[in-house]
Short mmCIF file of C-alpha atoms and ligand atoms in Angstrom, two decimals:
data_model
loop_
_atom_site.label_atom_id
_atom_site.label_comp_id
_atom_site.label_asym_id
_atom_site.label_seq_id
_atom_site.Cartn_x
_atom_site.Cartn_y
_atom_site.Cartn_z
CA MET A 1 0.20 -12.91 -31.88
CA PRO A 2 1.70 -9.61 -33.40
CA GLY A 3 3.78 -7.21 -31.36
CA ALA A 4 4.42 -9.89 -29.28
CA SER A 5 7.87 -8.03 -27.53
CA SER A 6 11.58 -9.63 -27.32
CA VAL A 7 13.99 -8.80 -24.46
CA GLU A 8 17.50 -8.53 -24.29
CA ILE A 9 19.15 -8.81 -21.56
CA ARG A 10 22.91 -8.08 -21.16
CA LYS A 11 25.59 -8.04 -18.40
CA VAL A 12 23.23 -6.62 -15.67
CA ASN A 13 24.32 -6.55 -12.08
CA LYS A 14 22.07 -5.75 -9.14
CA HIS A 15 22.69 -5.23 -5.67
CA HIS A 16 20.29 -5.30 -2.83
CA GLY A 17 22.39 -3.68 -0.30
CA GLN A 18 25.64 -5.24 0.06
CA PHE A 19 24.30 -8.08 -1.20
CA HIS A 20 25.15 -8.92 -5.14
CA ALA A 21 22.03 -10.58 -6.28
CA LEU A 22 22.38 -10.45 -10.05
CA LYS A 23 25.85 -10.83 -11.58
CA ASP A 24 26.28 -10.19 -14.91
CA VAL A 25 23.50 -11.82 -16.45
CA ASP A 26 22.73 -12.17 -19.75
CA LEU A 27 19.54 -13.66 -21.32
CA ASP A 28 17.53 -13.47 -24.81
CA ILE A 29 13.50 -13.58 -24.63
CA LEU A 30 12.53 -14.19 -28.03
CA PRO A 31 8.98 -13.04 -29.39
CA GLY A 32 6.29 -15.37 -28.89
CA LYS A 33 8.27 -17.35 -26.82
CA VAL A 34 7.92 -19.08 -22.86
CA THR A 35 11.22 -18.89 -20.53
CA CYS A 36 11.08 -20.33 -17.67
CA LEU A 37 13.52 -18.96 -15.10
CA ILE A 38 14.29 -21.87 -12.50
CA GLY A 39 16.56 -22.01 -9.62
CA PRO A 40 17.26 -22.55 -5.58
CA SER A 41 15.32 -20.11 -3.53
CA GLY A 42 17.57 -16.49 -3.10
CA SER A 43 19.63 -17.40 -6.76
CA GLY A 44 18.08 -14.05 -7.81
CA LYS A 45 15.27 -15.00 -10.39
CA SER A 46 12.74 -12.70 -9.07
CA THR A 47 15.40 -9.80 -8.87
CA LEU A 48 15.40 -10.88 -12.54
CA LEU A 49 12.68 -10.76 -13.72
CA ARG A 50 11.82 -7.66 -11.36
CA CYS A 51 14.54 -5.61 -13.64
CA ILE A 52 12.80 -6.21 -16.78
CA ASN A 53 10.12 -3.76 -15.78
CA PHE A 54 12.60 -1.74 -13.55
CA LEU A 55 10.57 -2.63 -10.46
CA ASP A 56 13.73 -3.64 -9.14
CA GLU A 57 16.19 -1.38 -10.72
CA TYR A 58 19.88 -2.92 -11.97
CA GLU A 59 22.61 -0.86 -11.46
CA SER A 60 24.87 -1.64 -14.91
CA GLY A 61 24.33 -3.34 -18.32
CA GLU A 62 21.40 -3.22 -20.19
CA ILE A 63 17.78 -4.28 -20.73
CA ARG A 64 16.34 -3.95 -23.96
CA ILE A 65 12.55 -4.56 -24.54
CA ASP A 66 12.13 -4.67 -28.69
CA GLY A 67 15.16 -2.64 -28.54
CA GLN A 68 14.75 0.28 -26.14
CA LEU A 69 16.59 0.29 -23.11
CA ILE A 70 14.52 0.70 -19.72
CA GLY A 71 15.59 2.29 -17.30
CA TYR A 72 17.97 4.83 -18.44
CA GLN A 73 18.31 7.16 -21.14
CA SER A 74 21.54 5.47 -22.31
CA PRO A 75 23.35 2.47 -20.95
CA GLY A 76 25.02 4.22 -17.72
CA GLY A 77 23.52 7.48 -18.41
CA ALA A 78 20.33 9.10 -16.40
CA ARG A 79 17.61 7.73 -15.45
CA MET A 80 14.70 7.85 -17.18
CA PRO A 81 11.85 9.96 -16.62
CA GLY A 82 8.86 8.71 -14.97
CA ARG A 83 6.39 9.34 -17.74
CA THR A 84 8.55 7.21 -20.23
CA LEU A 85 8.87 4.32 -17.65
CA ARG A 86 5.38 4.13 -17.43
CA GLU A 87 5.08 4.26 -20.56
CA ILE A 88 6.74 0.99 -21.26
CA ARG A 89 5.26 -0.81 -18.45
CA ARG A 90 2.26 -0.22 -19.96
CA SER A 91 2.88 -3.02 -22.23
CA ILE A 92 4.19 -5.68 -19.82
CA GLY A 93 2.18 -7.77 -17.68
CA MET A 94 3.12 -8.59 -14.03
CA VAL A 95 1.70 -11.67 -12.27
CA PHE A 96 2.77 -11.86 -8.82
CA GLN A 97 3.10 -15.04 -6.42
CA GLN A 98 0.98 -13.19 -3.76
CA PHE A 99 -1.75 -11.93 -6.51
CA ASN A 100 -1.44 -8.65 -5.35
CA LEU A 101 -5.18 -7.47 -5.75
CA TRP A 102 -6.34 -4.25 -4.59
CA PRO A 103 -9.08 -5.53 -1.81
CA HIS A 104 -11.25 -2.53 -1.43
CA MET A 105 -11.90 -3.04 -5.40
CA THR A 106 -14.25 -5.66 -6.67
CA ALA A 107 -12.79 -7.81 -9.18
CA LEU A 108 -13.89 -5.72 -11.95
CA GLY A 109 -12.90 -2.55 -10.36
CA ASN A 110 -9.47 -4.12 -10.04
CA VAL A 111 -9.33 -4.67 -14.07
CA THR A 112 -10.96 -1.52 -15.12
CA GLU A 113 -8.41 0.32 -12.40
CA GLY A 114 -5.66 0.35 -14.92
CA LEU A 115 -7.74 0.83 -18.43
CA ILE A 116 -9.26 4.11 -16.68
CA ARG A 117 -6.21 5.41 -14.85
CA VAL A 118 -3.58 4.46 -17.53
CA ARG A 119 -5.05 3.55 -20.65
CA GLY A 120 -7.79 6.93 -19.90
CA LEU A 121 -10.62 4.81 -21.17
CA PRO A 122 -13.85 5.83 -20.15
CA LYS A 123 -15.66 4.31 -17.53
CA THR A 124 -18.15 1.99 -20.06
CA GLU A 125 -15.21 1.09 -22.75
CA ALA A 126 -12.99 0.11 -19.88
CA GLU A 127 -15.93 -2.24 -18.27
CA ARG A 128 -16.56 -3.85 -21.26
CA ARG A 129 -12.71 -4.58 -21.95
CA ALA A 130 -12.76 -5.69 -18.13
CA ARG A 131 -15.21 -8.20 -18.85
CA GLU A 132 -14.02 -9.48 -21.88
CA ALA A 133 -10.70 -9.79 -19.66
CA LEU A 134 -12.37 -11.94 -16.93
CA GLU A 135 -14.63 -14.10 -18.96
CA LYS A 136 -11.50 -14.94 -20.78
CA VAL A 137 -9.84 -16.42 -17.25
CA GLY A 138 -13.49 -17.88 -16.61
CA LEU A 139 -14.53 -15.06 -14.21
CA SER A 140 -17.84 -14.12 -15.46
CA ASP A 141 -20.14 -14.82 -12.72
CA LYS A 142 -17.22 -13.28 -10.17
CA MET A 143 -16.74 -9.75 -11.73
CA ALA A 144 -18.79 -8.20 -8.63
CA SER A 145 -16.93 -10.26 -5.97
CA HIS A 146 -14.49 -8.15 -3.74
CA PRO A 147 -11.06 -10.27 -3.56
CA SER A 148 -11.53 -11.73 -0.01
CA ARG A 149 -14.36 -13.39 -1.44
CA LEU A 150 -12.31 -15.29 -3.94
CA SER A 151 -10.28 -18.29 -3.87
CA GLY A 152 -6.56 -18.32 -4.32
CA GLY A 153 -7.09 -20.07 -7.84
CA GLN A 154 -9.76 -16.98 -8.58
CA GLN A 155 -7.73 -14.32 -7.38
CA GLN A 156 -4.52 -15.14 -9.28
CA ARG A 157 -7.03 -15.03 -12.40
CA VAL A 158 -8.14 -11.82 -11.91
CA ALA A 159 -4.45 -10.48 -11.67
CA ILE A 160 -4.01 -12.24 -14.44
CA ALA A 161 -6.79 -10.39 -16.40
CA ARG A 162 -6.12 -7.35 -14.97
CA THR A 163 -2.77 -7.54 -16.81
CA LEU A 164 -4.18 -8.96 -19.62
CA ALA A 165 -6.70 -6.34 -20.11
CA MET A 166 -3.77 -4.00 -20.90
CA GLU A 167 -3.24 -5.42 -23.95
CA PRO A 168 0.67 -6.52 -23.13
CA ARG A 169 3.09 -7.99 -25.60
CA LEU A 170 5.15 -9.37 -23.11
CA MET A 171 3.96 -10.91 -19.87
CA LEU A 172 6.22 -11.82 -16.79
CA PHE A 173 5.22 -14.13 -13.93
CA ASP A 174 6.69 -14.14 -10.76
CA GLU A 175 6.11 -17.89 -9.05
CA PRO A 176 1.92 -17.57 -9.54
CA THR A 177 1.08 -20.89 -8.55
CA SER A 178 3.41 -21.14 -5.18
CA ALA A 179 0.68 -19.77 -2.97
CA LEU A 180 -1.92 -21.97 -4.10
CA ASP A 181 -3.95 -25.17 -2.25
CA PRO A 182 -3.01 -27.97 -4.92
CA GLU A 183 -5.79 -28.83 -6.44
CA LEU A 184 -6.16 -24.85 -7.65
CA VAL A 185 -2.51 -24.53 -9.39
CA GLY A 186 -4.14 -26.26 -12.67
CA GLU A 187 -6.77 -23.49 -13.52
CA VAL A 188 -3.78 -20.87 -13.33
CA LEU A 189 -1.89 -23.15 -15.76
CA ASN A 190 -4.87 -23.89 -18.18
CA VAL A 191 -4.90 -20.04 -18.40
CA MET A 192 -1.37 -19.87 -18.75
CA LYS A 193 -0.94 -22.34 -21.23
CA THR A 194 -3.37 -20.47 -23.56
CA LEU A 195 -1.37 -17.72 -23.62
CA ALA A 196 1.56 -19.35 -24.78
CA THR A 197 -0.19 -20.98 -27.38
CA GLU A 198 -1.63 -17.72 -28.58
CA GLY A 199 1.83 -16.37 -29.31
CA MET A 200 2.63 -14.30 -25.85
CA THR A 201 6.03 -13.65 -24.66
CA MET A 202 6.13 -14.81 -21.09
CA VAL A 203 8.95 -15.25 -18.73
CA VAL A 204 7.96 -17.28 -15.93
CA VAL A 205 9.91 -18.12 -12.48
CA THR A 206 8.27 -21.78 -11.21
CA HIS A 207 9.06 -24.50 -9.56
CA GLU A 208 6.41 -26.37 -11.79
CA MET A 209 8.99 -28.57 -13.31
CA GLY A 210 5.74 -29.62 -15.66
CA PHE A 211 5.10 -26.75 -16.56
CA ALA A 212 8.57 -26.12 -17.56
CA ALA A 213 8.83 -29.15 -19.60
CA HIS A 214 6.02 -29.10 -21.90
CA VAL A 215 5.10 -25.28 -22.22
CA ALA A 216 8.57 -23.71 -22.28
CA ASP A 217 10.80 -23.05 -25.01
CA GLN A 218 13.93 -21.99 -23.39
CA VAL A 219 14.70 -22.95 -19.61
CA ALA A 220 17.11 -20.93 -18.26
CA PHE A 221 18.47 -22.19 -14.63
CA MET A 222 19.99 -19.62 -12.08
CA GLU A 223 22.17 -19.92 -9.31
CA LYS A 224 23.65 -17.09 -6.74
CA GLY A 225 22.74 -14.52 -8.76
CA GLU A 226 24.51 -15.66 -11.93
CA LEU A 227 22.48 -17.19 -14.84
CA VAL A 228 24.17 -20.61 -14.99
CA SER A 229 22.81 -21.79 -18.43
CA VAL A 230 19.80 -21.56 -20.68
CA ASP A 231 18.47 -24.05 -23.22
CA VAL A 232 16.11 -26.47 -24.46
CA PRO A 233 13.62 -27.68 -21.30
CA ASP A 234 15.16 -31.23 -22.09
CA LYS A 235 18.67 -30.22 -22.15
CA ILE A 236 18.17 -28.58 -18.82
CA LEU A 237 15.45 -30.71 -17.30
CA HIS A 238 16.62 -33.92 -18.78
CA ASN A 239 20.13 -34.41 -19.55
CA PRO A 240 21.74 -31.23 -17.80
CA GLN A 241 25.67 -31.05 -17.92
CA ASP A 242 26.18 -28.50 -14.51
CA SER A 243 26.56 -29.89 -11.52
CA ARG A 244 24.68 -27.44 -9.78
CA ILE A 245 21.51 -28.41 -12.25
CA LYS A 246 21.83 -32.09 -11.45
CA ALA A 247 21.93 -31.39 -7.54
CA PHE A 248 19.16 -28.64 -7.38
CA LEU A 249 16.80 -31.01 -9.99
CA ARG A 250 18.06 -33.72 -7.26
CA THR A 251 16.58 -32.14 -4.24
CA TYR A 252 13.65 -31.03 -6.42
CA HIS A 253 12.64 -34.73 -7.50
CA GLU A 254 13.30 -35.91 -3.84
CA ARG A 255 11.05 -33.53 -2.33
CA ASN A 256 8.37 -33.93 -4.97
CA SER A 257 8.71 -38.20 -4.79
CA PHE A 258 6.37 -40.06 -2.09
CA MET B 1 -29.18 14.20 49.97
CA PHE B 2 -28.57 13.90 46.25
CA SER B 3 -30.91 16.42 44.77
CA VAL B 4 -32.40 15.30 41.59
CA ALA B 5 -33.38 19.10 40.90
CA THR B 6 -29.88 20.30 41.47
CA PHE B 7 -28.62 17.82 39.25
CA LEU B 8 -30.99 18.71 36.31
CA SER B 9 -30.62 22.34 36.60
CA SER B 10 -26.57 22.13 36.55
CA PHE B 11 -27.08 21.11 32.56
CA GLU B 12 -27.81 24.24 30.87
CA PRO B 13 -24.94 26.27 31.88
CA LEU B 14 -22.87 23.48 31.29
CA PHE B 15 -24.20 22.55 27.79
CA TRP B 16 -23.04 26.43 27.06
CA ALA B 17 -19.29 25.70 28.44
CA ALA B 18 -19.26 22.57 26.57
CA ARG B 19 -19.83 24.07 23.28
CA PHE B 20 -16.52 25.58 23.76
CA THR B 21 -15.25 21.74 24.90
CA LEU B 22 -16.61 20.44 21.54
CA LEU B 23 -15.16 23.60 19.53
CA ILE B 24 -11.76 23.48 20.24
CA SER B 25 -11.85 19.46 20.32
CA VAL B 26 -13.49 19.50 16.50
CA LEU B 27 -11.47 22.45 15.59
CA GLY B 28 -8.52 21.17 17.02
CA ILE B 29 -8.52 17.85 15.36
CA ALA B 30 -9.67 19.13 12.00
CA LEU B 31 -6.15 21.58 12.11
CA GLY B 32 -4.47 18.35 13.76
CA LEU B 33 -5.59 16.10 10.59
CA VAL B 34 -4.51 18.86 8.24
CA ILE B 35 -1.01 19.28 9.54
CA ALA B 36 -0.60 15.41 10.22
CA ALA B 37 -1.35 14.86 6.51
CA LEU B 38 1.99 17.15 5.94
CA VAL B 39 3.98 15.50 8.58
CA CYS B 40 2.92 12.28 7.25
CA ALA B 41 4.04 13.18 3.85
CA ALA B 42 7.31 14.21 5.33
CA ALA B 43 7.76 11.04 6.87
CA LEU B 44 7.67 8.75 3.77
CA SER B 45 9.37 11.28 2.00
CA ARG B 46 12.65 9.94 -0.28
CA PHE B 47 14.23 13.33 0.84
CA ALA B 48 16.06 12.20 4.29
CA PRO B 49 15.77 16.19 5.93
CA PHE B 50 12.10 16.27 5.36
CA ARG B 51 11.99 12.63 7.59
CA TRP B 52 14.32 13.86 10.07
CA LEU B 53 11.74 17.18 10.54
CA ALA B 54 8.86 14.93 10.97
CA ALA B 55 10.71 13.08 13.39
CA LEU B 56 11.52 15.89 15.22
CA TRP B 57 7.79 17.38 15.00
CA VAL B 58 6.72 14.42 16.58
CA SER B 59 8.92 13.46 19.33
CA PHE B 60 8.74 17.15 20.59
CA LEU B 61 4.75 16.69 20.69
CA ARG B 62 4.49 13.61 22.19
CA GLY B 63 7.15 14.27 24.12
CA VAL B 64 6.13 17.34 26.11
CA PRO B 65 2.13 17.31 28.19
CA LEU B 66 -0.49 19.20 26.15
CA LEU B 67 -0.46 21.76 29.36
CA VAL B 68 2.60 22.86 29.29
CA GLN B 69 2.49 23.07 25.53
CA LEU B 70 -0.66 25.09 26.17
CA LEU B 71 1.19 27.57 28.24
CA LEU B 72 4.26 27.56 26.46
CA PHE B 73 2.23 28.78 23.34
CA TYR B 74 0.19 31.32 25.19
CA TYR B 75 3.30 33.07 26.70
CA LEU B 76 5.23 32.64 23.98
CA LEU B 77 3.20 34.39 20.97
CA PRO B 78 2.60 37.65 22.87
CA VAL B 79 6.96 37.95 23.23
CA ILE B 80 7.11 37.13 19.33
CA GLY B 81 4.61 40.17 19.16
CA ILE B 82 1.51 38.01 18.15
CA ASP B 83 -1.69 38.75 19.63
CA VAL B 84 -4.33 36.37 19.62
CA PRO B 85 -7.09 35.28 21.57
CA ALA B 86 -6.40 32.30 24.16
CA LEU B 87 -9.31 30.62 22.18
CA VAL B 88 -7.43 30.07 19.01
CA ALA B 89 -4.15 29.79 20.91
CA ALA B 90 -6.09 26.58 22.84
CA VAL B 91 -7.04 25.57 19.12
CA VAL B 92 -4.22 25.81 17.46
CA THR B 93 -2.11 24.34 20.32
CA VAL B 94 -4.35 21.25 20.80
CA GLY B 95 -4.09 20.82 17.03
CA ILE B 96 -0.55 21.11 16.96
CA CYS B 97 0.01 18.21 19.85
CA ALA B 98 -2.71 16.45 17.67
CA SER B 99 -0.95 16.44 14.21
CA ALA B 100 1.75 14.24 16.02
CA TYR B 101 -0.46 11.28 17.29
CA ILE B 102 -2.56 11.37 13.53
CA SER B 103 0.41 11.59 11.75
CA GLU B 104 2.06 8.35 13.31
CA ILE B 105 -1.29 6.57 13.36
CA TRP B 106 -1.37 7.45 9.41
CA ARG B 107 1.99 6.28 8.70
CA GLY B 108 1.37 3.12 10.68
CA ALA B 109 -1.67 2.61 8.74
CA ILE B 110 0.22 3.37 5.43
CA MET B 111 3.07 0.96 6.38
CA ALA B 112 0.73 -1.82 7.02
CA LEU B 113 -0.68 -2.37 3.70
CA PRO B 114 0.72 -5.28 2.14
CA THR B 115 4.27 -3.55 -0.49
CA GLY B 116 2.76 -5.53 -3.52
CA GLN B 117 -0.13 -4.10 -4.31
CA VAL B 118 1.65 -1.11 -4.85
CA ALA B 119 4.46 -3.32 -7.08
CA ALA B 120 0.96 -4.21 -9.04
CA ALA B 121 0.03 -0.78 -9.49
CA THR B 122 3.18 0.41 -10.74
CA ALA B 123 3.80 -2.45 -13.04
CA ILE B 124 0.39 -1.56 -15.07
CA GLY B 125 2.09 2.07 -14.94
CA MET B 126 0.03 4.07 -12.77
CA ALA B 127 1.45 7.50 -11.69
CA PRO B 128 2.78 7.61 -8.40
CA ARG B 129 -0.36 10.14 -8.38
CA ASP B 130 -2.90 7.77 -8.75
CA ILE B 131 -1.64 4.77 -6.58
CA TRP B 132 -1.83 7.24 -3.49
CA THR B 133 -5.43 8.57 -4.50
CA ARG B 134 -6.79 5.14 -5.85
CA ILE B 135 -4.95 2.56 -4.02
CA ILE B 136 -2.72 3.68 -0.75
CA LEU B 137 -5.37 6.36 0.66
CA PRO B 138 -8.55 5.07 0.89
CA GLN B 139 -7.50 1.10 2.43
CA ALA B 140 -4.80 3.54 5.11
CA PHE B 141 -7.79 5.78 5.89
CA LYS B 142 -10.62 3.07 6.42
CA LEU B 143 -7.77 1.29 8.57
CA SER B 144 -7.12 4.11 10.82
CA LEU B 145 -10.39 5.34 11.35
CA PRO B 146 -10.72 3.50 15.02
CA ALA B 147 -7.71 4.74 15.91
CA LEU B 148 -8.64 8.59 15.03
CA VAL B 149 -11.51 7.98 17.02
CA ASN B 150 -9.75 6.83 19.69
CA GLU B 151 -7.42 10.56 19.34
CA LEU B 152 -10.53 12.38 18.82
CA ILE B 153 -12.26 10.81 22.14
CA LEU B 154 -8.87 11.75 24.21
CA LEU B 155 -8.44 14.76 22.89
CA VAL B 156 -12.29 15.95 24.06
CA LYS B 157 -11.32 15.12 27.02
CA ALA B 158 -8.03 16.38 26.94
CA SER B 159 -9.62 19.96 26.09
CA SER B 160 -10.19 20.09 29.99
CA LEU B 161 -6.57 21.60 30.23
CA VAL B 162 -7.46 24.56 28.59
CA SER B 163 -8.67 26.30 31.27
CA VAL B 164 -5.07 26.97 31.90
CA VAL B 165 -5.13 29.77 29.45
CA GLY B 166 -8.74 30.96 30.80
CA ILE B 167 -11.25 29.27 28.65
CA LEU B 168 -14.18 28.39 30.40
CA GLU B 169 -14.90 25.12 28.86
CA LEU B 170 -16.86 22.21 30.27
CA THR B 171 -14.46 20.92 33.29
CA ARG B 172 -13.90 24.68 34.07
CA ALA B 173 -17.44 25.46 34.35
CA SER B 174 -18.35 22.58 36.13
CA GLN B 175 -16.01 23.70 39.56
CA ALA B 176 -17.13 27.01 39.33
CA GLN B 177 -20.79 25.89 39.28
CA ALA B 178 -19.79 23.22 42.06
CA ALA B 179 -18.25 26.19 44.04
CA THR B 180 -21.10 28.48 44.03
CA THR B 181 -24.04 25.95 44.79
CA PHE B 182 -21.98 23.71 46.99
CA ARG B 183 -23.14 20.83 45.33
CA PRO B 184 -20.44 19.01 43.50
CA LEU B 185 -21.74 15.87 42.95
CA GLU B 186 -24.99 16.50 41.26
CA VAL B 187 -22.51 18.72 39.08
CA TYR B 188 -19.90 16.85 38.49
CA LEU B 189 -22.37 14.11 37.58
CA ALA B 190 -24.20 16.16 34.99
CA ALA B 191 -20.94 16.88 33.57
CA ALA B 192 -19.49 13.28 32.97
CA CYS B 193 -23.05 12.70 31.39
CA ILE B 194 -22.19 15.10 29.03
CA TYR B 195 -18.55 14.16 28.89
CA LEU B 196 -20.20 10.63 27.98
CA LEU B 197 -22.81 11.84 25.29
CA ILE B 198 -19.92 13.79 23.42
CA ASN B 199 -17.96 10.73 23.03
CA LEU B 200 -20.74 8.25 22.80
CA PHE B 201 -21.93 10.25 19.67
CA LEU B 202 -18.36 10.49 17.96
CA ALA B 203 -18.18 6.71 18.56
CA ALA B 204 -21.11 6.25 16.51
CA LEU B 205 -20.38 8.12 13.91
CA GLY B 206 -17.03 6.43 13.63
CA ARG B 207 -18.32 3.30 13.40
CA TYR B 208 -20.99 4.94 10.75
CA LEU B 209 -17.99 5.83 8.68
CA GLU B 210 -16.29 2.78 9.32
CA HIS B 211 -19.50 1.04 7.92
CA ARG B 212 -19.89 3.25 5.25
CA LEU B 213 -16.24 2.65 4.19
CA ALA B 214 -16.46 -1.24 4.08
CA VAL B 215 -15.69 -3.42 1.44
N1 ATP C 1 14.27 -6.26 -0.96
C1 ATP C 1 15.11 -6.58 -0.94
N2 ATP C 1 16.38 -6.29 -0.09
C2 ATP C 1 17.53 -6.93 0.61
N3 ATP C 1 17.70 -8.26 -0.04
C3 ATP C 1 16.94 -8.36 -0.85
C4 ATP C 1 15.59 -7.70 -1.66
N4 ATP C 1 15.28 -8.76 -2.27
C5 ATP C 1 15.49 -9.98 -2.47
N5 ATP C 1 17.06 -9.93 -1.74
C6 ATP C 1 17.81 -10.95 -1.86
O1 ATP C 1 18.69 -10.81 -2.66
C7 ATP C 1 18.38 -12.60 -3.12
C8 ATP C 1 17.88 -12.97 -4.46
O2 ATP C 1 16.08 -12.62 -4.21
P1 ATP C 1 15.17 -13.10 -4.84
O3 ATP C 1 14.45 -12.87 -4.46
O4 ATP C 1 15.80 -12.52 -6.41
O5 ATP C 1 15.55 -15.04 -4.90
P2 ATP C 1 14.58 -16.04 -5.81
O6 ATP C 1 15.56 -16.69 -6.47
O7 ATP C 1 13.35 -15.24 -6.19
O8 ATP C 1 14.19 -16.79 -4.72
P3 ATP C 1 12.56 -17.13 -4.26
O9 ATP C 1 12.83 -18.61 -4.90
O10 ATP C 1 12.73 -17.46 -2.82
O11 ATP C 1 11.70 -16.75 -4.52
C9 ATP C 1 17.95 -12.97 -2.11
O12 ATP C 1 19.26 -13.43 -1.07
C10 ATP C 1 17.17 -12.36 -1.33
O13 ATP C 1 17.35 -12.28 0.48
MG1 MG C 2 11.91 -15.11 -5.78
#
């Protein structure tokens, strides 16, 4: 994909109140590659993801998207003006566990909203692009439906279309299938696989180890706010060296065997 | 004996007085809505002194009875050299008092929205102004409608208190009418019918608005 973004994360620290949620995290996310973040609950995966588009404000260290620092004017410097921050966010898509659609708008309205308000497109052009995006996720027949009338899988695909329509160069996914019934997980993962093969840069927090094993280019394991290890999926998922990863995978396999 | 004729003839003078009841309630709530918007904005502000002011405003106005507020305001204004008609003083007091309740209704409605909706809007780069006008307020307003109608109905009934500053609204007029006709039952029944009519109309208006805003 032309213009897929890269992300450099250097020595990033973040507190939630007293709680040290990210400790000197380093990670390189390469353009057009899929990075999966795994780790136990509370290890800081969502926090790290939300720092990448500055929804969560990291306190020290640097996060650079295509070389541009996000959130601050310079490392350790003053906060970036809101307008500049919004400009950077335009090209970063984010998909949430709870979909976070706007319930008072139709599927089409959810997708056109950003195109009209953020990109400033005229309504007809916004609707044309929104229809395209909804078709891409297989929802051409649900455009006029409100979110409450859609299944979880359909809602999540609308949420993906909403970010895709903005033509992002980087997509962040926070457990996009965790709130879905098992039979609906596949339809969302399929859309994500398509994006991956098209060369979108993706960062995916997930508990779907199958997705991590088959689609990811690299897997990063986090625990207690630290990025313990990052490597190709096979090294992390099948031949982990670190005892913490072994313990995590053991509980994962126990929970998923029957 | 219940006199149907007296009952029916009570309506006309009472309707006239009911106009004050309606005027004070409707203008009062209109003023209340405007002030409440400011108070609510202050209560949700990132700037702590604004939040303290809003909390002070709300707790004072909810903690002191409307009757006392009316008297306070009515006697306070001349002291500080402001001379306004009783009607204006009544509307302003009712509006100020309503603002405390309405701002809390709105604050509650806004806080009830899932925070993820704002996160999603922020993430695609929407500006705060658009997030408020397009995402938060339309939903919060709809969510708050039943409570707003409730508040308006309470106000219509509470407006009888403004008689203490000499305004002849519906309740006060009924008392006068009952005293002159010696027919309290017929007169108060007529008054009850008028209050009921007003409030049924307001409730219907509220439901209509809710329906119009339905998704
Ligand atoms: N807004 C917040 N305020 C206070 N503490 C928070 C906040 N967000 C997260 N935390 C805490 O920070 C830690 C890391 O949270 P985070 O959501 O990043 O974990 P996670 O790895 O995504 O976990 P999960 O798999 O359960 O989603 C947790 O202990 C959490 O309780
Ligand atoms: Mg999480």
